[in-house]
Amino acid sequence: MRLFKLVSVLLALALLSPMALAKPPYVEIEQRLTPEQLREVGLSAEQLATLNRMLREADDKTAPPVADAAPQADGQAIGAGAPQTAGPAVVATAPPAHRPGAGQFIGLNDEPIKSRLKHDVAGWEPGTVFELENGQQWKVLKGAMKLPKPMVKPEIVVIPGVAGRWFLQVDEDTPKARVYRID
């Protein structure tokens, strides 16, 4: 009787272990978000492809297996919310060189960038380019501000936000400009 129980348990484990190791397929950002949310994020097709590639690679490295990852009969992944469509073409490239503070989740492990502007600033609006002494260039995507008085080559901080968003802070008491790097 003991041998029968042992064989039954081993057989059950052998049959269930492949299901426990299955992972759900990666669902592209375009499938997870509504068109309104995608417009709000404001990423280009190339940026979306890069983000999908990076998230897929991070998912492949870190995602724990789940047992209920089988695709549905119509080819739609569980929880995807929309039919699968071909996303932007992704070209395989070598992984980027590791830099300090870089984590596997975009925007969550990035460090603030402290520098000084190469020029004076009296305000900003979408399209304004800020050149930093460290060589970086940041362009305003959203936000407009006219400063009460111009600042001469002020120290600034570029602060990471969620999902790869960045905000440029000229002064603690003024609103931040949403920016993206252009160099």
GROMACS .gro file of C-alpha atoms in nm:
model
  183
    1MET     CA    1   0.000   0.000   0.000
    2ARG     CA    2   0.286   0.243   0.080
    3LEU     CA    3   0.450   0.167  -0.254
    4PHE     CA    4   0.121   0.243  -0.434
    5LYS     CA    5   0.090   0.583  -0.256
    6LEU     CA    6   0.455   0.668  -0.332
    7VAL     CA    7   0.416   0.579  -0.700
    8SER     CA    8   0.089   0.777  -0.718
    9VAL     CA    9   0.248   1.088  -0.567
   10LEU     CA   10   0.554   1.064  -0.794
   11LEU     CA   11   0.335   1.015  -1.101
   12ALA     CA   12   0.120   1.315  -1.007
   13LEU     CA   13   0.429   1.533  -0.957
   14ALA     CA   14   0.576   1.421  -1.289
   15LEU     CA   15   0.254   1.508  -1.472
   16LEU     CA   16   0.204   1.845  -1.302
   17SER     CA   17   0.562   1.977  -1.314
   18PRO     CA   18   0.556   2.085  -1.684
   19MET     CA   19   0.238   2.285  -1.619
   20ALA     CA   20   0.402   2.456  -1.322
   21LEU     CA   21   0.696   2.561  -1.540
   22ALA     CA   22   0.483   2.717  -1.815
   23LYS     CA   23   0.496   3.096  -1.840
   24PRO     CA   24   0.230   3.317  -1.994
   25PRO     CA   25   0.337   3.473  -2.324
   26TYR     CA   26   0.452   3.834  -2.313
   27VAL     CA   27   0.170   4.075  -2.399
   28GLU     CA   28   0.286   4.385  -2.585
   29ILE     CA   29   0.223   4.731  -2.436
   30GLU     CA   30  -0.010   4.815  -2.726
   31GLN     CA   31  -0.235   4.526  -2.620
   32ARG     CA   32  -0.233   4.622  -2.251
   33LEU     CA   33  -0.324   4.989  -2.291
   34THR     CA   34  -0.617   5.164  -2.454
   35PRO     CA   35  -0.550   5.400  -2.747
   36GLU     CA   36  -0.617   5.694  -2.511
   37GLN     CA   37  -0.355   5.569  -2.266
   38LEU     CA   38  -0.102   5.521  -2.548
   39ARG     CA   39  -0.162   5.878  -2.667
   40GLU     CA   40  -0.116   6.006  -2.310
   41VAL     CA   41   0.219   5.827  -2.277
   42GLY     CA   42   0.331   5.982  -2.606
   43LEU     CA   43   0.585   5.720  -2.718
   44SER     CA   44   0.680   5.678  -3.083
   45ALA     CA   45   0.652   5.339  -3.257
   46GLU     CA   46   1.030   5.297  -3.221
   47GLN     CA   47   1.017   5.377  -2.848
   48LEU     CA   48   0.728   5.132  -2.800
   49ALA     CA   49   0.924   4.860  -2.982
   50THR     CA   50   1.227   4.925  -2.762
   51LEU     CA   51   1.016   4.924  -2.446
   52ASN     CA   52   0.845   4.597  -2.549
   53ARG     CA   53   1.184   4.437  -2.621
   54MET     CA   54   1.327   4.546  -2.286
   55LEU     CA   55   1.020   4.432  -2.090
   56ARG     CA   56   1.013   4.099  -2.277
   57GLU     CA   57   1.382   4.040  -2.195
   58ALA     CA   58   1.327   4.134  -1.829
   59ASP     CA   59   1.022   3.907  -1.817
   60ASP     CA   60   1.220   3.617  -1.965
   61LYS     CA   61   1.491   3.661  -1.702
   62THR     CA   62   1.280   3.720  -1.393
   63ALA     CA   63   0.920   3.606  -1.433
   64PRO     CA   64   0.828   3.314  -1.209
   65PRO     CA   65   0.648   3.034  -1.386
   66VAL     CA   66   0.271   3.011  -1.347
   67ALA     CA   67   0.046   2.710  -1.391
   68ASP     CA   68  -0.248   2.879  -1.568
   69ALA     CA   69  -0.053   3.020  -1.862
   70ALA     CA   70  -0.211   2.818  -2.144
   71PRO     CA   71  -0.344   3.037  -2.427
   72GLN     CA   72  -0.715   3.037  -2.492
   73ALA     CA   73  -0.859   2.849  -2.788
   74ASP     CA   74  -0.891   3.160  -3.005
   75GLY     CA   75  -0.520   3.239  -2.969
   76GLN     CA   76  -0.569   3.517  -2.716
   77ALA     CA   77  -0.356   3.514  -2.404
   78ILE     CA   78  -0.538   3.504  -2.072
   79GLY     CA   79  -0.588   3.858  -1.945
   80ALA     CA   80  -0.472   4.025  -2.265
   81GLY     CA   81  -0.806   4.200  -2.316
   82ALA     CA   82  -0.760   4.240  -2.693
   83PRO     CA   83  -0.683   4.013  -2.985
   84GLN     CA   84  -0.319   3.962  -3.062
   85THR     CA   85  -0.194   4.165  -3.357
   86ALA     CA   86   0.145   4.200  -3.508
   87GLY     CA   87   0.328   4.478  -3.327
   88PRO     CA   88   0.614   4.690  -3.456
   89ALA     CA   89   0.906   4.496  -3.592
   90VAL     CA   90   1.176   4.443  -3.332
   91VAL     CA   91   1.533   4.398  -3.446
   92ALA     CA   92   1.758   4.189  -3.225
   93THR     CA   93   2.053   4.389  -3.098
   94ALA     CA   94   2.323   4.341  -2.841
   95PRO     CA   95   2.210   4.428  -2.489
   96PRO     CA   96   2.300   4.780  -2.379
   97ALA     CA   97   2.605   4.824  -2.163
   98HIS     CA   98   2.526   4.819  -1.792
   99ARG     CA   99   2.534   5.158  -1.627
  100PRO     CA  100   2.518   5.230  -1.255
  101GLY     CA  101   2.168   5.274  -1.122
  102ALA     CA  102   2.012   5.100  -1.423
  103GLY     CA  103   1.758   4.842  -1.327
  104GLN     CA  104   1.542   4.603  -1.515
  105PHE     CA  105   1.231   4.820  -1.470
  106ILE     CA  106   1.241   5.141  -1.669
  107GLY     CA  107   1.209   5.449  -1.452
  108LEU     CA  108   1.199   5.268  -1.120
  109ASN     CA  109   1.572   5.228  -1.063
  110ASP     CA  110   1.702   5.535  -1.247
  111GLU     CA  111   1.885   5.798  -1.048
  112PRO     CA  112   1.814   6.173  -1.069
  113ILE     CA  113   2.057   6.361  -1.292
  114LYS     CA  114   2.211   6.670  -1.134
  115SER     CA  115   2.387   6.919  -1.359
  116ARG     CA  116   2.390   7.284  -1.461
  117LEU     CA  117   2.244   7.443  -1.772
  118LYS     CA  118   2.487   7.578  -2.031
  119HIS     CA  119   2.255   7.876  -2.084
  120ASP     CA  120   2.024   8.112  -1.898
  121VAL     CA  121   1.657   8.027  -1.866
  122ALA     CA  122   1.355   8.257  -1.842
  123GLY     CA  123   1.093   7.987  -1.896
  124TRP     CA  124   0.997   7.695  -2.118
  125GLU     CA  125   0.726   7.552  -2.336
  126PRO     CA  126   0.691   7.234  -2.544
  127GLY     CA  127   0.986   7.219  -2.784
  128THR     CA  128   1.232   7.410  -2.561
  129VAL     CA  129   1.573   7.237  -2.552
  130PHE     CA  130   1.783   7.239  -2.236
  131GLU     CA  131   2.156   7.176  -2.281
  132LEU     CA  132   2.335   7.053  -1.970
  133GLU     CA  133   2.702   7.095  -1.883
  134ASN     CA  134   2.735   6.716  -1.873
  135GLY     CA  135   2.660   6.712  -2.249
  136GLN     CA  136   2.301   6.588  -2.231
  137GLN     CA  137   2.019   6.758  -2.417
  138TRP     CA  138   1.659   6.741  -2.297
  139LYS     CA  139   1.353   6.865  -2.486
  140VAL     CA  140   1.029   6.977  -2.319
  141LEU     CA  141   0.735   6.753  -2.410
  142LYS     CA  142   0.470   6.897  -2.176
  143GLY     CA  143   0.446   7.196  -1.952
  144ALA     CA  144   0.500   7.568  -1.990
  145MET     CA  145   0.635   7.817  -1.741
  146LYS     CA  146   0.755   8.178  -1.741
  147LEU     CA  147   0.988   8.240  -1.451
  148PRO     CA  148   0.942   8.561  -1.247
  149LYS     CA  149   1.302   8.650  -1.327
  150PRO     CA  150   1.552   8.479  -1.559
  151MET     CA  151   1.800   8.240  -1.397
  152VAL     CA  152   2.167   8.249  -1.500
  153LYS     CA  153   2.297   7.899  -1.581
  154PRO     CA  154   2.101   7.741  -1.294
  155GLU     CA  155   2.167   7.405  -1.136
  156ILE     CA  156   1.894   7.162  -1.238
  157VAL     CA  157   1.778   6.812  -1.155
  158VAL     CA  158   1.626   6.575  -1.410
  159ILE     CA  159   1.403   6.342  -1.207
  160PRO     CA  160   1.287   5.999  -1.327
  161GLY     CA  161   0.919   5.919  -1.319
  162VAL     CA  162   0.721   5.605  -1.384
  163ALA     CA  163   0.731   5.426  -1.722
  164GLY     CA  164   1.037   5.608  -1.848
  165ARG     CA  165   0.906   5.961  -1.797
  166TRP     CA  166   1.150   6.234  -1.695
  167PHE     CA  167   1.088   6.574  -1.537
  168LEU     CA  168   1.325   6.873  -1.535
  169GLN     CA  169   1.329   7.076  -1.216
  170VAL     CA  170   1.487   7.421  -1.229
  171ASP     CA  171   1.377   7.528  -0.884
  172GLU     CA  172   1.198   7.341  -0.603
  173ASP     CA  173   0.924   7.605  -0.596
  174THR     CA  174   0.836   7.589  -0.967
  175PRO     CA  175   0.647   7.320  -1.158
  176LYS     CA  176   0.858   7.061  -1.338
  177ALA     CA  177   0.866   7.029  -1.715
  178ARG     CA  178   0.810   6.683  -1.864
  179VAL     CA  179   1.113   6.622  -2.085
  180TYR     CA  180   1.277   6.355  -2.299
  181ARG     CA  181   1.639   6.310  -2.393
  182ILE     CA  182   1.735   6.400  -2.750
  183ASP     CA  183   2.111   6.343  -2.763
   0.00000   0.00000   0.00000
